[in-house]
Structures are given as structure tokens and as C-alpha cells.
Coordinates of C-alpha atoms in Angstrom, one line a residue:
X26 CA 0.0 0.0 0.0
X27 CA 1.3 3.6 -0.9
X28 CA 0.0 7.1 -0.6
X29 CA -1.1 7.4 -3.6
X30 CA -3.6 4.7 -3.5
X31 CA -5.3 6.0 -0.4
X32 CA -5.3 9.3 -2.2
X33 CA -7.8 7.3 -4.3
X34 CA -9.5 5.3 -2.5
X35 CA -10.1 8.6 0.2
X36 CA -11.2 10.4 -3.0
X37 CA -13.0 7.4 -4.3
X38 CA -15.4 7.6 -0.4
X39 CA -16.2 11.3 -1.2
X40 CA -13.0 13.3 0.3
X41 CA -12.0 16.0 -1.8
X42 CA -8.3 15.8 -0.8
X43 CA -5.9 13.5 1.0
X44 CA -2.2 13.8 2.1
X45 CA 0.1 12.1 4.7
X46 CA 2.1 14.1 6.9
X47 CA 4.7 12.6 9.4
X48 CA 3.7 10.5 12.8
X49 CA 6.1 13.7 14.8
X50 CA 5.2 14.8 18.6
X51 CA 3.0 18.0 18.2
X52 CA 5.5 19.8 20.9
X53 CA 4.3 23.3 19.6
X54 CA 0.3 22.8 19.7
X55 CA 1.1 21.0 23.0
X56 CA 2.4 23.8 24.7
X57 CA -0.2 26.5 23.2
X58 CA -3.0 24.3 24.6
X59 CA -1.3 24.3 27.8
X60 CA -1.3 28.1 28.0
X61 CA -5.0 28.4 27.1
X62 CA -7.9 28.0 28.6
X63 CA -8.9 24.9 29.0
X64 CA -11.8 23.8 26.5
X65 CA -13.5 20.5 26.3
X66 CA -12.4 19.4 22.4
X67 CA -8.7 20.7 23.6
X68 CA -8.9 18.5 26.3
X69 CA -9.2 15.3 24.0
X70 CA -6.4 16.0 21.9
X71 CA -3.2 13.6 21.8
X72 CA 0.4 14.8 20.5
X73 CA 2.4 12.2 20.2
X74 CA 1.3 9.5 17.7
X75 CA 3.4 7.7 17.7
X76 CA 3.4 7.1 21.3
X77 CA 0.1 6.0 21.2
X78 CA 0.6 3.4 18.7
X79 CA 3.9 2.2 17.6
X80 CA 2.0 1.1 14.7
X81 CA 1.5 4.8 13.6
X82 CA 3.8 6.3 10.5
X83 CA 2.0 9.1 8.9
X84 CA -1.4 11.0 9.6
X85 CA -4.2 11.0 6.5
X86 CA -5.1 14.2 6.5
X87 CA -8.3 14.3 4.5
X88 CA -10.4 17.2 3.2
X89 CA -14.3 17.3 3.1
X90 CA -15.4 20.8 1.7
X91 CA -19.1 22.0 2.4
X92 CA -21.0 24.4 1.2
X93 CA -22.3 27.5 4.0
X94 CA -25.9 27.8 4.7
X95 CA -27.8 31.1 4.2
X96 CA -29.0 32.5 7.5
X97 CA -32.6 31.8 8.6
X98 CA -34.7 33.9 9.9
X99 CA -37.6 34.1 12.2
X100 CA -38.0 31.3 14.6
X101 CA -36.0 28.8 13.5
X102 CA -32.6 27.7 14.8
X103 CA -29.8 27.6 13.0
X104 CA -27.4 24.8 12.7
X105 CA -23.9 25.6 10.8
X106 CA -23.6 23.3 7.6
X107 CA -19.9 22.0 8.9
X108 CA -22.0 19.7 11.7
X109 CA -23.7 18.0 8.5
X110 CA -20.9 17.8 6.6
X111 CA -18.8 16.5 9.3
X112 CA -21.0 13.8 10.1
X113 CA -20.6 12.7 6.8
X114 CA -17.0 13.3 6.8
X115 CA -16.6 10.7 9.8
X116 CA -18.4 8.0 8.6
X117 CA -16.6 8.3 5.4
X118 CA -13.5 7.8 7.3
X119 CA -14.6 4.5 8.9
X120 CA -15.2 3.4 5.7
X121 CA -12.0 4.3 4.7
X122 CA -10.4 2.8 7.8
X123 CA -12.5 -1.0 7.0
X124 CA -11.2 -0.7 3.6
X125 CA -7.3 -0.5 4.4
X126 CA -7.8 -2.9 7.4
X127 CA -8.8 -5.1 4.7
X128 CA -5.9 -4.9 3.0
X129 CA -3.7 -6.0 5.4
X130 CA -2.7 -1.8 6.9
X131 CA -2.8 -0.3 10.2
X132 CA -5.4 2.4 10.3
X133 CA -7.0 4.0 12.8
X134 CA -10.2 6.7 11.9
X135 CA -10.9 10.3 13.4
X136 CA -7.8 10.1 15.9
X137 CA -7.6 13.1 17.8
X138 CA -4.4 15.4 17.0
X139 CA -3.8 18.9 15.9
X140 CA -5.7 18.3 13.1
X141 CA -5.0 21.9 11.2
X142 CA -1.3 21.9 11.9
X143 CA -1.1 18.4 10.2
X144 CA -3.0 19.8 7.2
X145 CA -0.3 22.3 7.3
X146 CA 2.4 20.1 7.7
X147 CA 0.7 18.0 4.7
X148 CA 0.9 20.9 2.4
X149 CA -2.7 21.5 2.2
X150 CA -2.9 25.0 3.3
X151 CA -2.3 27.8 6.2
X152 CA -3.6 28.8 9.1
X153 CA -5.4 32.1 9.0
X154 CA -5.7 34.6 12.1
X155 CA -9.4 33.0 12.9
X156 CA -7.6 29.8 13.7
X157 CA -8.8 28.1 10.8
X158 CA -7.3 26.3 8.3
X159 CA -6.7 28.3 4.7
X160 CA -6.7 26.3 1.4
X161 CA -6.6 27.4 -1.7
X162 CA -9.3 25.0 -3.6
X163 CA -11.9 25.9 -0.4
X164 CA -10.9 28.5 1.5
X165 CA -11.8 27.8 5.3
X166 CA -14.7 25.8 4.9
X167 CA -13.6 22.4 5.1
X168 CA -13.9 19.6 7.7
X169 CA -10.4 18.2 8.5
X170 CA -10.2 14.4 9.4
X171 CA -7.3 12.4 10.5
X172 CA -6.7 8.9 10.2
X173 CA -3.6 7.0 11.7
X174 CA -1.9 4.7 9.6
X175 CA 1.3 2.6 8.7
X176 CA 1.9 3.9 5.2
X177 CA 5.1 5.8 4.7
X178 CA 4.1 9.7 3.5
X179 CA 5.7 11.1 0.5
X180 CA 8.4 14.0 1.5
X181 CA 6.6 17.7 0.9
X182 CA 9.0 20.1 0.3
X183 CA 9.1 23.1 2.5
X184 CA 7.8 25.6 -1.0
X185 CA 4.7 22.5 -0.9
X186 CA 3.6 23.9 2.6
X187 CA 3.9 27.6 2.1
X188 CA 2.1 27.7 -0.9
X189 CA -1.5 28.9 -1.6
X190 CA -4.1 31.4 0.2
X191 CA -2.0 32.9 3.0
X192 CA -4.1 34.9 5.5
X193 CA -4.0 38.5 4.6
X194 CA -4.0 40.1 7.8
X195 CA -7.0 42.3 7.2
X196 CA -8.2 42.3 10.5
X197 CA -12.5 41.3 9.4
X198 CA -12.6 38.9 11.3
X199 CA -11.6 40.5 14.6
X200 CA -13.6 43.4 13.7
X201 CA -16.9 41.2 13.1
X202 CA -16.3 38.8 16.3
X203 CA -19.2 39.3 18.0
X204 CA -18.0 37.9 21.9
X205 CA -14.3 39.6 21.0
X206 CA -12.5 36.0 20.7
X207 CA -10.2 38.0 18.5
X208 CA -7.9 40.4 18.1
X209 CA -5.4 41.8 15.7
X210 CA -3.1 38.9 16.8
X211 CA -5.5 36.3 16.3
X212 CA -7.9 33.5 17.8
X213 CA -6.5 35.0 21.2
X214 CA -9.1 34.0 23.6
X215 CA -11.3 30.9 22.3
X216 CA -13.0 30.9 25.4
X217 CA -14.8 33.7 24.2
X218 CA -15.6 32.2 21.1
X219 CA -19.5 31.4 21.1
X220 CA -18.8 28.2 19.5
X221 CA -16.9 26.9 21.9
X222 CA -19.9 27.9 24.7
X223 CA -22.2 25.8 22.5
X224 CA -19.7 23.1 22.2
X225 CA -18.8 23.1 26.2
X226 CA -22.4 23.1 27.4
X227 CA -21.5 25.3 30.1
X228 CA -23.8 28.3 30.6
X229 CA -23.1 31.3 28.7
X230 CA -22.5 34.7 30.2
X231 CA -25.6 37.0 29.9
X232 CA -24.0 39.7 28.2
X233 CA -23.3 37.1 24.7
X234 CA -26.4 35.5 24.5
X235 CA -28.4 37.7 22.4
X236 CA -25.3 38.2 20.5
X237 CA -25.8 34.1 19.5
X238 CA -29.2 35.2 18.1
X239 CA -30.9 31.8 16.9
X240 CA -27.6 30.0 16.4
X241 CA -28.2 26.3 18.0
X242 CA -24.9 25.0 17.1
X243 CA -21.8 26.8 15.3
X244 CA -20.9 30.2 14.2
X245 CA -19.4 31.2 11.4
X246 CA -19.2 34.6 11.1
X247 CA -15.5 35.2 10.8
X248 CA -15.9 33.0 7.7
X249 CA -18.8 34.4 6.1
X250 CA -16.3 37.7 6.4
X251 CA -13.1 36.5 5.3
X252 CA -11.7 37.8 2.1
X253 CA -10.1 34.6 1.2
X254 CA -13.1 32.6 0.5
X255 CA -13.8 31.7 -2.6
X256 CA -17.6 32.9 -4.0
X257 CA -20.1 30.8 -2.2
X258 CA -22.8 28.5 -3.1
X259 CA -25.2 28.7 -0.4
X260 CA -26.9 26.2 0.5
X261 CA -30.3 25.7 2.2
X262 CA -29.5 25.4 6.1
X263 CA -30.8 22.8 8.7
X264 CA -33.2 25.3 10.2
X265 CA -34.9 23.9 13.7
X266 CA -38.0 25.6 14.8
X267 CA -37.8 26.2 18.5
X268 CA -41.4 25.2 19.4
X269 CA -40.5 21.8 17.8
X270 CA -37.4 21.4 19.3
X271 CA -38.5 21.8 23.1
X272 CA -42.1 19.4 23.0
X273 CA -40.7 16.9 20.8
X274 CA -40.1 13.1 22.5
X275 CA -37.4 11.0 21.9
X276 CA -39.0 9.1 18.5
X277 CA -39.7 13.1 17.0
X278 CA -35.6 13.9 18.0
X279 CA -34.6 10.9 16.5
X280 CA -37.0 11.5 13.0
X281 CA -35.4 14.8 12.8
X282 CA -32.2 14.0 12.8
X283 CA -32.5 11.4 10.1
X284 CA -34.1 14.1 7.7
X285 CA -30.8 15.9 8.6
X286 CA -29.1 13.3 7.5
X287 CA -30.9 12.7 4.7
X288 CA -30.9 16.4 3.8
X289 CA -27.0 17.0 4.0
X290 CA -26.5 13.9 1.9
X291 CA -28.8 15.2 -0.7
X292 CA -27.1 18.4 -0.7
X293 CA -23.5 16.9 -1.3
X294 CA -25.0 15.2 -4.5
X295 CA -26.4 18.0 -5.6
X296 CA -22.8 19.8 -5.3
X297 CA -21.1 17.0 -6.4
X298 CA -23.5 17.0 -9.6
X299 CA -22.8 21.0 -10.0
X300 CA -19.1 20.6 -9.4
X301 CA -19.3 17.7 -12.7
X302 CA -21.0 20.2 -14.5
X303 CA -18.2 22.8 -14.8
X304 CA -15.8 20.8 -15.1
X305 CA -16.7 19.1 -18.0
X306 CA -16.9 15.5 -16.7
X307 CA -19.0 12.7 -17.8
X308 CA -21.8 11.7 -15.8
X309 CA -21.2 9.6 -12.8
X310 CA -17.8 11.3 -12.6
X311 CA -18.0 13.9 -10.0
X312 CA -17.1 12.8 -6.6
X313 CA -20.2 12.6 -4.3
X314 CA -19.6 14.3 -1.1
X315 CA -16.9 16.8 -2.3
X316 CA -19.0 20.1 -2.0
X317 CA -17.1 22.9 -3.6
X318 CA -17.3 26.4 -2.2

């Protein structure tokens, strides 16, 4: 098995791009965890791979663009189109991680590591000052995935990782934060971050929670701001009325998210169909699942 067969067979499940970056220690995310507040999703992360499984050679690091949602309006809550896409995303990966088990690999799906600073050091883009990964095919709105695996990664020259959308420093994103996560240094205080509140569970301070409006989960208004984004396709969102969401029972929660699922799938055909389109490709080409931006 090499890297350029799981390119394809990560391609192949629906992921738009795939490249292996080196099993090294993430000393540098370590220690700017450890000076940050602590955050439940920091909490889980791991930094030494190959620590954890001697097994371990190289992190997948595999790309599943989305499309964003137009804002809703009214009484229905909002839920940011990277949950969807990520749910897809995972599943894809376990499907991925069956397959090389299969043939006789190591691989372990949605391991927990720095996942944007092994997309970096995989050549697949920068980090921007929202703290998000930059690419140049998608911009920021990608979900990143990382699976473990045995296969040696192909050596990325140092030009491989610098090239592409760079942030530009504009200073948008700061200026539209609206809880003041950042500044002109960057994501400074992801405490603040009203994603992260949503995320935690933990009860969020009076004076942000009109400023979350009818957000239920994610907020992505640094993005929807960003310069470096390439011209959206916006996409119906999974809008939530509130009425429905605090008198349903179990068997109405459990309906609902199945017409999620069933909704985001739909809506990576239909990209995936669009994306065939302009480039020319015969039918059944296009990859389903690879939602261009």
C-alpha cells in the first residue's frame, strides 16, 4: 500500500483531498494548549502519535469541503452546515479505515491530534488569524479528518507547505467577532468564542447571549467575512424551529435528525452533480460528497 492509493480510494469515499504528513510529537500545539484556557475538544487531543501506537507512521489528512448555509430567519434555529458535513466526513473515514484494514494496513479513523497543523504540515494550506485552516481550492470551509496509519508519507518540500491562500492580515474577522475572541493577533481567547460555549455546554454569560441570536450549534461569522473565501454556493440550512425542538419526545428527536441526515447527503449530490457540471466530466464522474465552495 502507498500514498497514492489512499489518495484514491479517500477520493473514491467522497473526500476532496488527502495527504500524509509525518507521525512527529505536536510539541508546539502542546504547549499553546497548555497556556489556554482549558476547552473541552482541547482537552481530548493527543500529540504524540506515535506514542500512542507504535504502529503509527503518517497522519491521513483528509479534506471534506461543504457548502455555507444562508442565515434563517424568524423562529428557527440555525445549525452551521460544517455539523452535517462533518457527520458525513466521519463516517466516510470508517469506511476508509474498514477498507485498508482489509488490505492488510494499520489504520485508525478520526484520531484526535492537531488536526490543522497536520494539514499544514501536509501541504494543504495555512492557518489564518481565525484559527482556521486556509486552502486554496476551499478557503476555510472544510472539515479536516485524521486517520492513523502505517503507510510511509511522501516527503513535501518546505515551498509545498507555504504555498496557496496565506491569510492576509485584514483584520474582518476580529472586527466582526461578535463575543471579542479575537484580536489583531489572532484567535486569542477561544473561550470567548461562542462556539466553543455551545460546544462546552457550560452556561453562557448573559452579556453574549443575544449576540448568538438563533444559532443552535456553530458560528461562522468570521468565515462568512473572510476575504479569502472563494464565492459561495449557499446552500439551504438545517433550520430547527424552537417550538419543535423543546415538546418533541425521543422518537420526534430521533426523526429529525434522520431528515438531517438525509438532507445533508442530498445536498452533497447535488454539489457534487454542480461541481461535474463545470468541469466538464461525464456523468457519474464527480465525486459525491466533495462540496465545492
Amino acid at each position: 500500500m502507498d500514498a497514492q492509493t489512499l489518495r484514491a480510494w479517500a477520493q473514491a469515499l467522497g473526500f476532496a483531498k488527502a495527504a500524509l504528513c509525518p507521525a512527529a510529537a505536536f510539541e508546539q500545539a502542546k504547549q499553546i494548549v497548555s497556556r489556554q484556557a482549558p476547552l473541552a475538544e482541547r482537552r481530548q487531543l493527543r500529540f504524540e502519535p506515535k506514542t500512542d501506537d507504535l504502529r503509527t507512521k503518517s497522519l491521513a489528512v483528509l479534506l471534506w469541503p461543504y457548502a455555507p448555509a444562508y442565515l434563517t430567519q424568524g423562529e428557527a434555529l440555525f445549525v452551521d452546515s460544517y455539523y452535517t458535513a462533518s457527520n458525513l466526513a466521519y463516517h466516510a473515514a470508517k469506511r476508509l479505515e474498514e477498507r485498508l484494514t482489509a488490505a492488510g494496513c494499520f489504520a485508525k479513523a478520526n484520531v484526535s491530534y492537531p488536526a490543522k497543523e497536520a494539514a499544514v504540515r501536509a501541504g494543504l494550506g495555512r492557518i489564518g488569524k481565525n484559527s482556521l485552516l486556509i486552502t486554496p481550492e476551499f478557503g476555510t470551509r472544510v472539515v479536516i479528518i485524521l486517520l492513523a496509519t502505517d503507510i510511509a508519507c511522501d516527503p513535501i518540500e518546505k515551498e509545498t507547505c507555504e504555498k496557496g491562500m496565506g491569510c492576509l492580515g485584514c483584520g474582518r474577522c476580529a472586527a466582526a467577532c461578535p463575543s471579542g475572541a479575537m484580536d489583531e493577533q489572532g484567535l486569542t481567547h477561544p473561550e470567548r468564542c461562542l462556539r466553543n460555549f455551545m460546544m462546552e455546554g457550560n452556561v453562557t454569560p448573559e452579556p453574549l447571549r443575544k449576540k448568538m441570536g438563533m444559532r443552535l450549534l456553530g458560528c461562522d461569522i468570521c468565515q462568512r467575512v473572510c476575504p479569502m473565501q472563494p464565492e459561495p454556493v449557499q446552500t439551504a440550512p438545517i433550520a430547527i424551529r424552537l417550538d419543535e425542538l423543546v415538546t418533541a419526545d425521543a422518537t420526534g428527536h430521533a426523526d429529525r435528525a434522520q431528515r438531517c441526515k438525509a438532507s445533508a447527503r442530498a445536498r452533497a449530490g447535488c454539489a457534487a452533480r454542480r461541481e461535474q457540471r463545470q468541469r466538464g466530466l461525464p456523468a457519474g464522474a464527480a465525486r459525491v460528497g466533495a462540496v465545492p465552495v
